[in-house]
mmCIF file of C-alpha atoms in Angstrom:
data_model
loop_
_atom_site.group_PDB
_atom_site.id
_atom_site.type_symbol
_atom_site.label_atom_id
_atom_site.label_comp_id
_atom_site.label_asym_id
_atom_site.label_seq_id
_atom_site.Cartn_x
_atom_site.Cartn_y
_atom_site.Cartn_z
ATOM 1 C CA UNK A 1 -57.106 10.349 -22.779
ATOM 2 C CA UNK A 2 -53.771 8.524 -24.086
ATOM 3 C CA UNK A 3 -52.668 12.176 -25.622
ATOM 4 C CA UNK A 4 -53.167 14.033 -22.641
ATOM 5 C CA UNK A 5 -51.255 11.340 -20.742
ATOM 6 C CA UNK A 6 -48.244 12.244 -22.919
ATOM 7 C CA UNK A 7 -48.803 15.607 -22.626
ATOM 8 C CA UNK A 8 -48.616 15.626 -19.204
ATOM 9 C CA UNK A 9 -45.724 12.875 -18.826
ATOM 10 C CA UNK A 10 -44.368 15.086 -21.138
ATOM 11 C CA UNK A 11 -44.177 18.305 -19.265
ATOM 12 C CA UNK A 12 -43.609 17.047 -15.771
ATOM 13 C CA UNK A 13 -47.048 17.867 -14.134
ATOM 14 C CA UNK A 14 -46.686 14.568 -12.749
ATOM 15 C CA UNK A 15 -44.617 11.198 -12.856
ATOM 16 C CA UNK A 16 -44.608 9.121 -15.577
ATOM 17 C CA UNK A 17 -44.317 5.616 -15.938
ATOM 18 C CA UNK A 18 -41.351 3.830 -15.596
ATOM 19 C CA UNK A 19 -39.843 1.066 -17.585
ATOM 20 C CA UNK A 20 -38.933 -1.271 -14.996
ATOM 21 C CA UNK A 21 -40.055 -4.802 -16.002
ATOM 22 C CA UNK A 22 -39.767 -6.077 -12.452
ATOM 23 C CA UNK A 23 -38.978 -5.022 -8.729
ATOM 24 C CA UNK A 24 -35.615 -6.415 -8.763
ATOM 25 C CA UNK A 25 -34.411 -3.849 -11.533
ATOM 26 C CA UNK A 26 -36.193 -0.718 -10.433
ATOM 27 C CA UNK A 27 -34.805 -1.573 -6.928
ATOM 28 C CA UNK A 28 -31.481 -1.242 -8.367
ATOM 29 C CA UNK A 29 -31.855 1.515 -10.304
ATOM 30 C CA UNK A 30 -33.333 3.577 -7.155
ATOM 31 C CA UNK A 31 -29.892 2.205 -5.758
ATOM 32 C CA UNK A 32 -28.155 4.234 -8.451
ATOM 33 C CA UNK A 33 -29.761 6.945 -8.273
ATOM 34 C CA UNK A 34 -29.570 7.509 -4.864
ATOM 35 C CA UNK A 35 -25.762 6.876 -4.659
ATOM 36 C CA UNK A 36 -25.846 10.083 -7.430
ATOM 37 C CA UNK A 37 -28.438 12.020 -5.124
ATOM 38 C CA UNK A 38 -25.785 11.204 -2.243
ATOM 39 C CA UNK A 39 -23.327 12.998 -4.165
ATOM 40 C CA UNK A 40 -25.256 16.123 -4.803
ATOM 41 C CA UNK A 41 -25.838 16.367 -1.273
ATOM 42 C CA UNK A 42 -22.188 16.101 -0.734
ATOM 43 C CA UNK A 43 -21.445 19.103 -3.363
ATOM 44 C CA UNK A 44 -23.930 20.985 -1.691
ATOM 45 C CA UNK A 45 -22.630 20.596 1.650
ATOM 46 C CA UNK A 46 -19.081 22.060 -0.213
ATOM 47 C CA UNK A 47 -20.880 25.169 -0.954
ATOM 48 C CA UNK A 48 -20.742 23.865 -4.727
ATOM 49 C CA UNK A 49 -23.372 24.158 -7.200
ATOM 50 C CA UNK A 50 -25.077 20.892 -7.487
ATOM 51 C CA UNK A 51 -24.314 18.954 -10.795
ATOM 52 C CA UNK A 52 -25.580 15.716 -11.876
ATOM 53 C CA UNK A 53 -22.962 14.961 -14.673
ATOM 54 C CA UNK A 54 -20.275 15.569 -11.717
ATOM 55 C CA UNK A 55 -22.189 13.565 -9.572
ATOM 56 C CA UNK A 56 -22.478 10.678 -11.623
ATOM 57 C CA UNK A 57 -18.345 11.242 -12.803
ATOM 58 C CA UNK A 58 -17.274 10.411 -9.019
ATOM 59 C CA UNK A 59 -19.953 7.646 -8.589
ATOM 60 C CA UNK A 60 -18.796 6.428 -11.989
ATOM 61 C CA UNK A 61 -15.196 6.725 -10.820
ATOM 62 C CA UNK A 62 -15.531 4.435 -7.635
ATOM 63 C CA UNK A 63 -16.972 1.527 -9.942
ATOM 64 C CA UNK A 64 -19.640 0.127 -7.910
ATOM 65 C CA UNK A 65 -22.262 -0.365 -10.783
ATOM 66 C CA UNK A 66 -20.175 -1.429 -13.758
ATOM 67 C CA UNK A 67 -21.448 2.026 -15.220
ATOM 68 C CA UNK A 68 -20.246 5.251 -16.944
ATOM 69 C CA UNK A 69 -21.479 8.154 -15.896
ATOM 70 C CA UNK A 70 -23.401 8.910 -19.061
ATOM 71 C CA UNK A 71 -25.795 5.960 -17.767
ATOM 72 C CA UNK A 72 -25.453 6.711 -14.317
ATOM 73 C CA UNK A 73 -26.454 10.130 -14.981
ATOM 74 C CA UNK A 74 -29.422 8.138 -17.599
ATOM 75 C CA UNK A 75 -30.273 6.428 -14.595
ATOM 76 C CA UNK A 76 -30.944 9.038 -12.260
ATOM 77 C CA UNK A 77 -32.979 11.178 -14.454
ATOM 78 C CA UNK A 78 -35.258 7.898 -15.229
ATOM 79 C CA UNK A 79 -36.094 7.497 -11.326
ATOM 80 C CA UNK A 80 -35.889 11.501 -11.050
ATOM 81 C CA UNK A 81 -39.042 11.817 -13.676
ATOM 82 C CA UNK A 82 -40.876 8.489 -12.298
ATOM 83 C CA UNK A 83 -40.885 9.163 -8.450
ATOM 84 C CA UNK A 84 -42.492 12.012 -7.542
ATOM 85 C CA UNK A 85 -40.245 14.223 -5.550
ATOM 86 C CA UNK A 86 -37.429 12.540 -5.990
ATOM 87 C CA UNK A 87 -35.405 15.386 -8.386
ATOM 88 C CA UNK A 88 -36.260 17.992 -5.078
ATOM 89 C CA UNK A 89 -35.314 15.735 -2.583
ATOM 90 C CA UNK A 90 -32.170 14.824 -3.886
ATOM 91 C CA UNK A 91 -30.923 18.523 -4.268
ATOM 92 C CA UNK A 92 -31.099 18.675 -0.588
#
């Protein structure tokens, strides 16, 4: 059972578990990670090609989170493979 759940965390056929410790910090994450899903709706809206490292450059570049956008971008993909959805819902 513990192999095919990391099989199938593995390959996306559903979320996996995230590695939040408490409410507070996954709250915040899902903050960051919407404020890069924002942006990808905004580059969309251009007519551009929606790009997470570019999304997470210009979030990174207004300095609300104290974060580059390496770990912005970290961030994002975290909540993107926990919450179901979220990665198709946040490409507008």
């Amino acid at each position: 059972d513990h192999l095919r759940d990391e099989v199938l965390d593995a390959v996306q056929f559903k979320p996996h578990h995230g590695h939040w410790a408490d409410s507070c910090s996954f709250v915040h994450d899902l903050r960051v990670a919407m404020t890069v899903a924002n942006e990808l709706c905004v580059q969309r809206d251009k007519g551009e090609k929606p790009s997470v490292a570019t999304a997470a450059e210009t979030v990174a570049g207004r300095g609300e989170f104290g974060l580059n956008a390496d770990e912005l971008a970290a961030v994002y993909e975290e909540v993107a493979a926990t919450v179901g959805g979220f990665r198709e819902i946040s490409r507008c």
